[in-house]
Short mmCIF file of C-alpha atoms and ligand atoms in Angstrom, two decimals:
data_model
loop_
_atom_site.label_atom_id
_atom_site.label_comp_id
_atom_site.label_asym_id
_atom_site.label_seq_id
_atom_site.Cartn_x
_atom_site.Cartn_y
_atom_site.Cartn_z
CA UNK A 1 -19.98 4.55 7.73
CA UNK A 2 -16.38 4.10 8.84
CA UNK A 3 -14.37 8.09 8.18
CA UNK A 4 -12.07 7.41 5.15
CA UNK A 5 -8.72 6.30 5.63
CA UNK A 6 -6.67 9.36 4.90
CA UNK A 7 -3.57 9.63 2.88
CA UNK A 8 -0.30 11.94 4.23
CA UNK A 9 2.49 12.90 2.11
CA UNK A 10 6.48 11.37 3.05
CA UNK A 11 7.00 15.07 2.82
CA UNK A 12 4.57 16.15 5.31
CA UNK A 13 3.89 19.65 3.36
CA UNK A 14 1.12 18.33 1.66
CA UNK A 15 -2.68 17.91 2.58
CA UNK A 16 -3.70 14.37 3.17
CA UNK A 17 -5.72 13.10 0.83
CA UNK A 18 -8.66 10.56 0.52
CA UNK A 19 -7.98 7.40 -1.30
CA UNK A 20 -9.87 8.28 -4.08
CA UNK A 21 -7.91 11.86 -4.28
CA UNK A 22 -4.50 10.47 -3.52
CA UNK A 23 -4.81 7.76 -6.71
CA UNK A 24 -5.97 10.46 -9.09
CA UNK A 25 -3.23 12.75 -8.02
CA UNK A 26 -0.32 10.51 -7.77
CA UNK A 27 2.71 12.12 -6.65
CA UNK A 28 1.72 14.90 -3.59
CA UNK A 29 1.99 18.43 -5.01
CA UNK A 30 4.79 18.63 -2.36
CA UNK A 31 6.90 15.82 -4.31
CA UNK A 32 6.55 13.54 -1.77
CA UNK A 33 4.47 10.38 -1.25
CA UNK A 34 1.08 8.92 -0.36
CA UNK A 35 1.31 7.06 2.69
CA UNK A 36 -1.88 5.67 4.76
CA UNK A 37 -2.26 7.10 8.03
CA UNK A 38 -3.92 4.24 9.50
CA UNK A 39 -3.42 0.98 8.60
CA UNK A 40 -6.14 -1.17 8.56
CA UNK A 41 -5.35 -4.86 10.81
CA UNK A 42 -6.73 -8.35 9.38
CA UNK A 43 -7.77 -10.26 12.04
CA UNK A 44 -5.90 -13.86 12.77
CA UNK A 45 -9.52 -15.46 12.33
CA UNK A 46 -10.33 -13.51 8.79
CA UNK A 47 -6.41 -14.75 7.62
CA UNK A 48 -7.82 -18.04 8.53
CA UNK A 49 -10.64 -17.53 6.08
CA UNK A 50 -8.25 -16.73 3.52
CA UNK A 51 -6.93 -20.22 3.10
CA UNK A 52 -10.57 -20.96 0.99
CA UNK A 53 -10.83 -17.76 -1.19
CA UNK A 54 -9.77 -16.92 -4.55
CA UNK A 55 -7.54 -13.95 -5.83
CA UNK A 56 -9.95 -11.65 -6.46
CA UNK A 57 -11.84 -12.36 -3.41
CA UNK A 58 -8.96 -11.91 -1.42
CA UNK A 59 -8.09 -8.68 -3.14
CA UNK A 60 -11.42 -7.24 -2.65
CA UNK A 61 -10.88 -7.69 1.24
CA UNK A 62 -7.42 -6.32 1.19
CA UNK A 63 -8.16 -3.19 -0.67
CA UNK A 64 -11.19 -2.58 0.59
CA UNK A 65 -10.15 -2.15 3.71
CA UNK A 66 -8.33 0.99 2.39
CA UNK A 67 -11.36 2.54 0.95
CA UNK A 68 -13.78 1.60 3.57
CA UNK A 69 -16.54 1.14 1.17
CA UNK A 70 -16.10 4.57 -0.89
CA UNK A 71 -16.73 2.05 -3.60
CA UNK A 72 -19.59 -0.28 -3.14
CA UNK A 73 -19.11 -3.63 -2.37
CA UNK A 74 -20.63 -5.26 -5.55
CA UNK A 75 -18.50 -2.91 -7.48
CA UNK A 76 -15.23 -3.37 -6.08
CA UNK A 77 -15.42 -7.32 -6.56
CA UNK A 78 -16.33 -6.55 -9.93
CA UNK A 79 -13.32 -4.59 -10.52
CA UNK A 80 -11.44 -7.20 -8.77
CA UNK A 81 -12.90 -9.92 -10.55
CA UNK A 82 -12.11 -8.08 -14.14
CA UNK A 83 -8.55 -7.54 -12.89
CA UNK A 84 -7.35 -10.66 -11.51
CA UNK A 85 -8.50 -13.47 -14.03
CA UNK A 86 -5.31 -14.97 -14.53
CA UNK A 87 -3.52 -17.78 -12.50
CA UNK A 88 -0.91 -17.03 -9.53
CA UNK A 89 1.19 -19.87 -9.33
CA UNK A 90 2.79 -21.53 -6.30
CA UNK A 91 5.76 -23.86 -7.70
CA UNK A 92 7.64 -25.87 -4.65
CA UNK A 93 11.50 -26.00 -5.53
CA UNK A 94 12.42 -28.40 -3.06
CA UNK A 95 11.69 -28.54 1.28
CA UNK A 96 9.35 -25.58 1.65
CA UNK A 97 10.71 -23.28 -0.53
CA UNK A 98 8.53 -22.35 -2.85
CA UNK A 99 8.50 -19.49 -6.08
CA UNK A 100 5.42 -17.63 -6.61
CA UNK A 101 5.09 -17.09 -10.14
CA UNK A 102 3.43 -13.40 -10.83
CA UNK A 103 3.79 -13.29 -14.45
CA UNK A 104 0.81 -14.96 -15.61
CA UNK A 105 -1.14 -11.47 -16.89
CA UNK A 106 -1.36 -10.13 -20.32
CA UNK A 107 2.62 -8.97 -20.44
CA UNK A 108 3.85 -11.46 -18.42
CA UNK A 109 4.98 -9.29 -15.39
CA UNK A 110 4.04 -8.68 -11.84
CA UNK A 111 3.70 -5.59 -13.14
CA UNK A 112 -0.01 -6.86 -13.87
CA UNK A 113 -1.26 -6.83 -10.44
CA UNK A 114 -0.44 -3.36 -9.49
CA UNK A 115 -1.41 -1.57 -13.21
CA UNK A 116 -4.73 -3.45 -13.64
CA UNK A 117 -6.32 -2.45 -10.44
CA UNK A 118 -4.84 0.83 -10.69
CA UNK A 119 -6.46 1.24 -14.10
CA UNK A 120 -9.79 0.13 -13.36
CA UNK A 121 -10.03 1.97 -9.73
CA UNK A 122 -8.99 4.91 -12.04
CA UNK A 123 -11.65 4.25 -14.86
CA UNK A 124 -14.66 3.87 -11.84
CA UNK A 125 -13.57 7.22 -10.41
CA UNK A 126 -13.33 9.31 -13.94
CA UNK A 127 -16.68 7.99 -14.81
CA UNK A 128 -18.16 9.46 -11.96
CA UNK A 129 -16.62 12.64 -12.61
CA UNK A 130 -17.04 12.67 -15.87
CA UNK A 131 -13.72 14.18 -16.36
CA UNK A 132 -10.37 12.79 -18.50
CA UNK A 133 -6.22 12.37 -17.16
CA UNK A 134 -3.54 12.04 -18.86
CA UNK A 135 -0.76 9.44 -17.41
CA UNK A 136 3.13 10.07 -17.93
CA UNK A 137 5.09 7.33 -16.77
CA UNK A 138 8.71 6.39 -17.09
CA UNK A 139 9.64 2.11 -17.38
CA UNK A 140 13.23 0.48 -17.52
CA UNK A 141 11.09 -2.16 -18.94
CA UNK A 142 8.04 -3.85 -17.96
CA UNK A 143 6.22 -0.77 -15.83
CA UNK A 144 5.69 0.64 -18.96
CA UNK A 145 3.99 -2.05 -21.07
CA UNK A 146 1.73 -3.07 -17.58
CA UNK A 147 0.22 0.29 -17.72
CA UNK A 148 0.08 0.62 -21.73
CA UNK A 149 -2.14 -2.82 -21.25
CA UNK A 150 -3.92 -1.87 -18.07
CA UNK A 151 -5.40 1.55 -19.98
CA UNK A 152 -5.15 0.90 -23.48
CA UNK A 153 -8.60 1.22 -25.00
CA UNK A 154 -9.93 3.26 -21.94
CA UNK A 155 -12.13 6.18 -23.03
CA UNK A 156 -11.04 8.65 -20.61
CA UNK A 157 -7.24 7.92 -19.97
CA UNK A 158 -4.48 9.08 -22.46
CA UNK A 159 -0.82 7.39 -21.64
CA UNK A 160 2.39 8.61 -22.70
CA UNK A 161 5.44 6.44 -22.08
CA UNK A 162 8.90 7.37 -21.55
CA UNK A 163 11.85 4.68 -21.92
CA UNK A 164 15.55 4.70 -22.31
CA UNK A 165 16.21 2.93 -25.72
CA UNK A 166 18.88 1.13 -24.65
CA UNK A 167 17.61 -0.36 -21.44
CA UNK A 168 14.57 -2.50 -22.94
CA UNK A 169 14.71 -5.66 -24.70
CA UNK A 170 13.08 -6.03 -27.88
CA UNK A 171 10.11 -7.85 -26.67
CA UNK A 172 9.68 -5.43 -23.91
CA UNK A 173 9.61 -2.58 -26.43
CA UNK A 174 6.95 -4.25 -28.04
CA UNK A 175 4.66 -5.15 -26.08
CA UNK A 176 4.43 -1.17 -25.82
CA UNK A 177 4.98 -0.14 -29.08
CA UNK A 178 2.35 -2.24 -31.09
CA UNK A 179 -1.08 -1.43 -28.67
CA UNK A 180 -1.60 2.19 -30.37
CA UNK A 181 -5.01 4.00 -29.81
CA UNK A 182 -4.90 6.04 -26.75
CA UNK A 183 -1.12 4.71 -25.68
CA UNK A 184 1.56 6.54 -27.30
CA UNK A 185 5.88 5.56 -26.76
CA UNK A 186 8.74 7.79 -26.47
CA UNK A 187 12.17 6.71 -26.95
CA UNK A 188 15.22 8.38 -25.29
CA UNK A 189 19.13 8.20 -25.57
CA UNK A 190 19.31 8.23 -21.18
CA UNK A 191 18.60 6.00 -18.36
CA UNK A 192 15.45 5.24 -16.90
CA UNK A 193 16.45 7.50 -14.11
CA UNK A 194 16.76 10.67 -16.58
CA UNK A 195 13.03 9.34 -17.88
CA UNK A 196 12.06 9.44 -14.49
CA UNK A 197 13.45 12.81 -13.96
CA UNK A 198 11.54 14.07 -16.83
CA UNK A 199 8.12 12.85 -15.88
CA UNK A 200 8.71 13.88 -12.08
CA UNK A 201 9.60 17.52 -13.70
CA UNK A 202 6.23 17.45 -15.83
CA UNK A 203 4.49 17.18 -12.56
CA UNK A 204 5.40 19.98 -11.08
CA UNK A 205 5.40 22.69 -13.91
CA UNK A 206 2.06 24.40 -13.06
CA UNK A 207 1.79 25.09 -17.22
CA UNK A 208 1.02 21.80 -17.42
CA UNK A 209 -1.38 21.87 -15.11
CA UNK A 210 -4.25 22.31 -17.72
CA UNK A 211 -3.57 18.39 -18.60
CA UNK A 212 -4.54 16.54 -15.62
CA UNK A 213 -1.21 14.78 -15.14
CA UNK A 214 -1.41 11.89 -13.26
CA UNK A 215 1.79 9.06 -12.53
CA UNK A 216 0.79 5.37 -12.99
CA UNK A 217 4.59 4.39 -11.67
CA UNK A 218 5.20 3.05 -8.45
CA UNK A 219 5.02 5.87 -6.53
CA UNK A 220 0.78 6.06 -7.38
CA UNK A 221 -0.84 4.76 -3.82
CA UNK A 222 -2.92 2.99 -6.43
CA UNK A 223 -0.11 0.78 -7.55
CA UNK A 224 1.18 -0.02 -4.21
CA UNK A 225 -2.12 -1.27 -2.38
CA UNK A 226 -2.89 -4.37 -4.68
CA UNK A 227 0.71 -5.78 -4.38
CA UNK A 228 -0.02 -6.43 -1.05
CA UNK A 229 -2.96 -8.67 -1.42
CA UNK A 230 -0.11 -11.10 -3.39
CA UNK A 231 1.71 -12.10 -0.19
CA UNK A 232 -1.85 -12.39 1.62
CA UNK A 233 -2.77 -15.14 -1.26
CA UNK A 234 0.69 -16.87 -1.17
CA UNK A 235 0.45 -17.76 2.85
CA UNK A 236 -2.77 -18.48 3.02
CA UNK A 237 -2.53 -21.06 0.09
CA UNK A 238 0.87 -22.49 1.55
CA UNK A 239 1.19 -21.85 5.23
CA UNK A 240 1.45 -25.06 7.87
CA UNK A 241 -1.37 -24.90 10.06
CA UNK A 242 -1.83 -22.85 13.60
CA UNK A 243 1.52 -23.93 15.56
CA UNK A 244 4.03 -22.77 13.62
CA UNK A 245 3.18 -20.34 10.95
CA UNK A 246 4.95 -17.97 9.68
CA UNK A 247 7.03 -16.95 6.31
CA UNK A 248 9.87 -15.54 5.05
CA UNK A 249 9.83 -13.79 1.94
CA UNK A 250 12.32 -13.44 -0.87
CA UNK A 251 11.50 -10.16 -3.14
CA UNK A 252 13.64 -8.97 -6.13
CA UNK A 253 13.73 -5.32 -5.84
CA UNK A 254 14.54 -2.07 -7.81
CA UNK A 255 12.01 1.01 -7.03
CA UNK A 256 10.52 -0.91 -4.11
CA UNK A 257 7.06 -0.67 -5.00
CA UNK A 258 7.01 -4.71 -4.65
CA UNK A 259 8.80 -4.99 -1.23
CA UNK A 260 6.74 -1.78 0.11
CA UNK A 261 3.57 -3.81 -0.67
CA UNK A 262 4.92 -6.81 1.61
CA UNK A 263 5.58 -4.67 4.05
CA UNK A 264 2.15 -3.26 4.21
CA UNK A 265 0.99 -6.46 4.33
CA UNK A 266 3.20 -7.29 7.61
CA UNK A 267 2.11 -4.07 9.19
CA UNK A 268 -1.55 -5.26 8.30
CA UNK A 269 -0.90 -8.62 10.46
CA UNK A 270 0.44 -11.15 8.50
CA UNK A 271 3.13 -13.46 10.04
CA UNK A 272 6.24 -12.54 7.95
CA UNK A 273 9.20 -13.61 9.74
CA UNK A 274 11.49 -11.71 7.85
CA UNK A 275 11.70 -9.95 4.05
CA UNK A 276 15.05 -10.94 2.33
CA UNK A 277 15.39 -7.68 0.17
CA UNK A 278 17.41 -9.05 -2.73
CA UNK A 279 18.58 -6.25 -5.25
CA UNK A 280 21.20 -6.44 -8.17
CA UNK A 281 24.75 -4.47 -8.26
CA UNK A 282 22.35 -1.32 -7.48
CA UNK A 283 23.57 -1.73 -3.77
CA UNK A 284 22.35 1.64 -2.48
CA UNK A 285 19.71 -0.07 0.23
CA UNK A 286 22.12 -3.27 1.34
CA UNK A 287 24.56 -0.75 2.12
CA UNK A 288 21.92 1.59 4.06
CA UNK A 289 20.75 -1.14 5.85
CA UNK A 290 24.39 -1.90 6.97
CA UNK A 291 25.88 0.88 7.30
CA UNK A 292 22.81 3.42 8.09
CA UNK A 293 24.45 5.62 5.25
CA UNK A 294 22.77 6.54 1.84
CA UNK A 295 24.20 7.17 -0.77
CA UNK A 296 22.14 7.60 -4.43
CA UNK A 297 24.04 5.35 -7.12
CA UNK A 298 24.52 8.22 -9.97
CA UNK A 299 24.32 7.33 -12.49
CA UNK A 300 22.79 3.50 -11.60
CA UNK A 301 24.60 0.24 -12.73
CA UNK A 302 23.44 -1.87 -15.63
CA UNK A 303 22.91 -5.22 -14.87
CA UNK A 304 20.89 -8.51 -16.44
CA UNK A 305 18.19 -8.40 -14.27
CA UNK A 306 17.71 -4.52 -15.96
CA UNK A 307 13.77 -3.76 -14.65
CA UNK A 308 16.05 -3.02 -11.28
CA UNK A 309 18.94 -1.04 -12.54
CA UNK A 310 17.35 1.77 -9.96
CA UNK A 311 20.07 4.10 -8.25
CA UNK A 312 17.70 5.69 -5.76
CA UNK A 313 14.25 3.29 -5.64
CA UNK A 314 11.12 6.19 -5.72
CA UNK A 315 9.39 4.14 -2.98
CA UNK A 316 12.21 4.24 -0.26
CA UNK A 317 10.97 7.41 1.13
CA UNK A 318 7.95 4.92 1.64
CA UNK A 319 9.92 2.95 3.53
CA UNK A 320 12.00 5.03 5.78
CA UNK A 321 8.48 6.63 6.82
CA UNK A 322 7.35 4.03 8.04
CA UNK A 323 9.68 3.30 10.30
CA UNK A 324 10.24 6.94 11.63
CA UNK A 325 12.35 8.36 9.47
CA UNK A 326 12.12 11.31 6.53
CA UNK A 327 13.58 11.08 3.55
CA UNK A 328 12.77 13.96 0.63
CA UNK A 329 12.63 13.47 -2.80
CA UNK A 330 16.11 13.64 -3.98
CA UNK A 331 16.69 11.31 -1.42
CA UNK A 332 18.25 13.56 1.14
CA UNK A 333 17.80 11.62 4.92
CA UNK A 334 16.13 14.46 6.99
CA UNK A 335 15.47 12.38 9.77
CA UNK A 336 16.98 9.01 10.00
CA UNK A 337 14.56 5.61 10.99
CA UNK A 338 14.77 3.32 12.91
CA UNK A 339 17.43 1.20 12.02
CA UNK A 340 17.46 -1.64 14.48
CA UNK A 341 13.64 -1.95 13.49
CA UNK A 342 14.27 -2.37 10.24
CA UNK A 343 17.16 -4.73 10.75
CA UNK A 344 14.81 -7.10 12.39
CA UNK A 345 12.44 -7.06 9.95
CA UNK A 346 14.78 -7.24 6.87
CA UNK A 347 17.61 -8.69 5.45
CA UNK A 348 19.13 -6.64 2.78
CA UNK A 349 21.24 -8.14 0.06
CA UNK A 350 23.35 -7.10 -3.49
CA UNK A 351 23.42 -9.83 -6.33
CA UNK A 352 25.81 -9.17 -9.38
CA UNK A 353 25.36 -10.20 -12.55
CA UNK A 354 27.86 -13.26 -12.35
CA UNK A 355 25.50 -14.44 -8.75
CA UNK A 356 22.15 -13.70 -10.94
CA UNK A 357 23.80 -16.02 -14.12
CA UNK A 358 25.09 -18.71 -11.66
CA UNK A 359 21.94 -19.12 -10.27
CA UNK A 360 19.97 -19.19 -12.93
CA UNK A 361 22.27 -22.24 -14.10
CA UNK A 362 21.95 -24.07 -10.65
CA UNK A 363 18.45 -23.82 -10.28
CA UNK A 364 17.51 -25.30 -13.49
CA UNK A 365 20.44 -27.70 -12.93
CA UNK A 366 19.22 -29.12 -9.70
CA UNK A 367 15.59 -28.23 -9.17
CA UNK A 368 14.46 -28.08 -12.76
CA UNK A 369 13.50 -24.27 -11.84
CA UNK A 370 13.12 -21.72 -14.54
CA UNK A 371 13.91 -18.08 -13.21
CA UNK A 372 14.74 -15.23 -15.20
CA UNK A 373 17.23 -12.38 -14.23
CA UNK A 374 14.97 -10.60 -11.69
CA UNK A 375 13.81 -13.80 -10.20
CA UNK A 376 16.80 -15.26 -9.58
CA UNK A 377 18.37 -12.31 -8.24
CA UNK A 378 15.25 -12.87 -5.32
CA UNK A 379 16.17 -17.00 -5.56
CA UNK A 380 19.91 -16.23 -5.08
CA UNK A 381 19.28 -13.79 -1.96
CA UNK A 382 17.15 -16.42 -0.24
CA UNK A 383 20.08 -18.65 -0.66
CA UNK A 384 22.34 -16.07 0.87
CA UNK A 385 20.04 -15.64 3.60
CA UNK A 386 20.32 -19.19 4.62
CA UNK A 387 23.84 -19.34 4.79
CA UNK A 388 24.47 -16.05 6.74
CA UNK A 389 21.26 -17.47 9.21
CA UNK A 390 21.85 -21.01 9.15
CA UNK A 391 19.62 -21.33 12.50
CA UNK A 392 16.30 -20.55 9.73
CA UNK A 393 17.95 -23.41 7.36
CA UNK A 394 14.63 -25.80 8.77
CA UNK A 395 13.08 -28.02 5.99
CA UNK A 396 10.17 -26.82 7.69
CA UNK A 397 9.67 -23.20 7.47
CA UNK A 398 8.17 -21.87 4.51
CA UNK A 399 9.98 -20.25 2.34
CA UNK A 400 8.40 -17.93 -1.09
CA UNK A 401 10.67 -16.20 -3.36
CA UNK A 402 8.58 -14.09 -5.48
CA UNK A 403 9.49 -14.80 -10.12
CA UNK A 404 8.70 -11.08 -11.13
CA UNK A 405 8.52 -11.74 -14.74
CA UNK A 406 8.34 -14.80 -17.38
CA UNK A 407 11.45 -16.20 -18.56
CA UNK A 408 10.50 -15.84 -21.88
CA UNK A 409 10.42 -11.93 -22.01
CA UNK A 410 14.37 -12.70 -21.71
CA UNK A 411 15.07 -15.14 -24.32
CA UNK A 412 18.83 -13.93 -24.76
CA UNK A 413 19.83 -14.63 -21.33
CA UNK A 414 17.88 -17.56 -20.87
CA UNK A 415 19.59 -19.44 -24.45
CA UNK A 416 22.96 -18.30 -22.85
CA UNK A 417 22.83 -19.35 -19.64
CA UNK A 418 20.70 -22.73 -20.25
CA UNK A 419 20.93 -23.16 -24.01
CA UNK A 420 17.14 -23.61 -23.86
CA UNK A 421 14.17 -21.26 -25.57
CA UNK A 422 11.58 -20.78 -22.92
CA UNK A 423 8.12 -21.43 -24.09
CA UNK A 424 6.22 -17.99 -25.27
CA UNK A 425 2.80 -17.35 -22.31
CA UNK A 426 -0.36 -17.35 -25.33
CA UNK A 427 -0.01 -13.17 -23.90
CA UNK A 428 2.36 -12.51 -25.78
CA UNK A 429 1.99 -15.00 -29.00
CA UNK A 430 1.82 -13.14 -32.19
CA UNK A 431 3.60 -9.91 -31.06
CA UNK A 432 7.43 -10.30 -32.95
CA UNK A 433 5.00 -9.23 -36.43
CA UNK A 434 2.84 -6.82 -35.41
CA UNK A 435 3.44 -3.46 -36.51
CA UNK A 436 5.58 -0.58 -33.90
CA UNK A 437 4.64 3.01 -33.83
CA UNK A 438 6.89 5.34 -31.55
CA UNK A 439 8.99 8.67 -31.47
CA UNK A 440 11.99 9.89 -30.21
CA UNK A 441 12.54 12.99 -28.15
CA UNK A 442 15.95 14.01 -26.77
CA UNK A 443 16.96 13.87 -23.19
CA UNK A 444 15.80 17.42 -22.11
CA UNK A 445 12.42 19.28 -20.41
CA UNK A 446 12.05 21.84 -22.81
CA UNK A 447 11.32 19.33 -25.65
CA UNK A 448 9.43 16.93 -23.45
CA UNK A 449 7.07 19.36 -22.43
CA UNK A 450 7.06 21.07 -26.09
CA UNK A 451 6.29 17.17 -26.98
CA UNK A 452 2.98 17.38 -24.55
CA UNK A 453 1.50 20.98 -25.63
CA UNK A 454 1.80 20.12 -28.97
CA UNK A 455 0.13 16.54 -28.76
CA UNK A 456 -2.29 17.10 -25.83
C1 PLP B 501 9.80 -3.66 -11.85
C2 PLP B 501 10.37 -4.99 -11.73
C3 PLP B 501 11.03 -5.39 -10.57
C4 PLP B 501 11.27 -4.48 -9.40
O1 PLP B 501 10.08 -4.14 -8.75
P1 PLP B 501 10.08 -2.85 -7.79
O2 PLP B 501 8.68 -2.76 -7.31
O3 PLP B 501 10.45 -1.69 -8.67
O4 PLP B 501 11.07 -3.09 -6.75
C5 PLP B 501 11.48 -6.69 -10.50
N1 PLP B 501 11.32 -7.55 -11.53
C6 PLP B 501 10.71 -7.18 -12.67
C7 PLP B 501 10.59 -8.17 -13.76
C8 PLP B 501 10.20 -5.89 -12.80
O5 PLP B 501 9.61 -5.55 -13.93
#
């Protein structure tokens, strides 16, 4: 058998970890996080294979390179299988520009792909240790209801959810609030950053140690890994043949989970030709990328598209690790990367609210395309990118922006800007009249972690 691939912390004071060790932990005791040390290389001739495969046959070869068989074969289809038995759909919008739609699982959010797997990969492994965790995460929206799906009912996982009350739409709310069982929802008068805070605290106070704490946010290695088999799936199903392949990517983008995951993917050999990096008024990476200067936006901007109202994205220390750099948890640059690197592999842009709203109008206008806030912030960078690169303006090269959500999770907007009610997904049918349990702490440790000795 092949060793493990081994798991080092963006911090470098931590021990690396197994894959199996790094999921169940989450965050590295040293705050930092999980990167691979190796990264595993698909082979021009197995992408070829790709084209014929489903989803969960693709992700079963994607992630299991990462484990190396830890988990045997038969198993980890299974799991795949389980996870991934929803559609992923490719919509052309006009040339070869095309919108993958990811919000086709139970809440109707990419969100799916990454909790799901997570969630099962973390069920396999607590079996076998016949042991129990409890998951804190933080959402500014849809994290939180992927992961209340993708582990309610689970024996031995308890989730606790923070949000910040204003921040989530109604429907968001409730596809957390009404699941019950071993999922419980706290409300708080902050921003998802001070929710994030909170849960990142929790992790390191060694009282709480007795709980098993685990993170099911982006940062978990166990979340990032499956959201790279996506961009595997959408070239092989759309690219042009041997001669000239090659993509370009369009990714909405707030804590970077979904753009680190297509950059995996690129480091694991797929032909990406470039990732547009398309984020809202939260401008902290365009401006990094330009100006090789980061600054945290404190506290972060709200804007429509409000799953990526992210100040400092978790997963940029991701990032900047892999290309040379070292960035720390609060987001202090200890060791700058390579810029000119990164430059060539991405182009960084800032949508506001008036671009996202525009563009929503447009595309339905002219291409009969429904996008929602966060996917047209992606739509409206790859438009961006074409007219600050008109030499990549071809008809023929492919072209995927990636919808991050279903229109219908923001009917508001949607009525506003188009005067049209997007049609409910059958997920989330039913859910305006069933019943909401949730409490309400106050934005400080002390009660938080009161909150968890008292109710764990
Ligand atoms: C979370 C989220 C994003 C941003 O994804 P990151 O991985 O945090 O960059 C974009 N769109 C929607 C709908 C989301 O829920």
């Amino acid at each position: 058998m092949l060793n493990p691939i081994l798991f080092y912390s963006t911090n470098f004071r931590a021990e690396s970890l197994d894959f199996r060790h790094a999921l169940l932990k989450g965050q590295a005791p040293d705050r930092g996080l999980y990167m691979p040390q190796e990264i595993p290389v698909i082979s021009r001739e197995e992408l070829d294979t790709f084209s014929t495969q489903d989803y969960p046959r693709i992700a079963f070869e994607i992630i299991g390179r990462f484990l190396r068989q830890q988990i045997p074969d038969d198993d980890l289809l299974d799991l795949c299988q389980d996870a991934y038995d929803y559609d992923v759909p490719l919509e052309k919008v006009y040339d070869s520009k095309y919108i993958m739609r990811l919000d086709q699982g139970p809440t109707a959010s990419f969100k799916d792909f990454a909790a799901r797997m997570m969630g099962r990969l973390m069920q396999y492994y607590l079996n076998q240790e016949k042991r129990s965790l409890l998951i804190l995460t933080a959402t500014s929206g849809d994290t939180g209801s992927a992961i209340a799906n993708a582990f309610y009912g689970l024996d031995n996982i308890k989730v606790v959810v923070l949000f910040p009350r204003k921040e989530v739409t109604a429907r968001q709310r409730k596809q957390m609030t009404t699941l019950g069982k071993n999922v419980q929802i706290l409300a708080l008068d902050a921003k998802f950053d001070d929710c994030q805070s909170l849960v990142k605290q929790a992790f390191a106070d060694p009282d709480l140690e007795y709980l098993h704490l685990s993170s099911a946010n982006s940062i978990n290695i166990g979340r990032l890994i499956p959201q790279i088999v996506y961009y595997f799936y959408a070239f092989a199903r759309l690219r042009k043949g041997k001669a000239n392949d090659g993509v370009i990517f369009s990714v909405p983008s707030g804590n970077f989970g979904d753009m680190m995951g297509g950059m995996l993917a690129l480091k694991m050999g797929l032909p990406v030709i470039k990732y547009i990096i398309a984020t809202n008024e939260n401008d902290e990476f365009p401006v990094l990328v330009k100006t090789g200067v980061y600054k945290k936006i404190e506290p972060s901007r709200n804007c429509i598209s409000s799953a990526m109202n992210v100040g400092h994205p978790s997963n940029l220390a991701r990032l900047i690790a892999l290309y040379g750099g070292i960035m720390d948890e609060k987001g202090n640059m200890m060791k700058q990367p390579d810029l000119e690197l990164m430059r060539k592999d991405i182009y960084a842009v800032s949508i506001d609210d008036a671009g996202t709203r525009k563009t929503i109008h447009t595309a339905y206008q002219k291409h009969r395309l429904l996008l929602e806030p966060h996917g047209a912030v992606g739509w409206a960078g790859l438009q961006q990118f074409l007219q600050d690169n008109p030499q990549f303006d071809d008809p023929e090269q492919l072209y995927i922006s990636l919808e991050t959500a279903h229109p219908a999770k923001f009917p508001e907007q949607i009525r506003e800007i188009l005067n049209i009610d997007p049609k409910l997904p059958p997920s989330l049918e039913g859910i305006e009249s069933k019943e909401e349990t949730y409490s309400s702490i106050d934005n400080n440790y002390h009660d938080f972690k009161k909150y968890l000795i008292t109710n764990y």
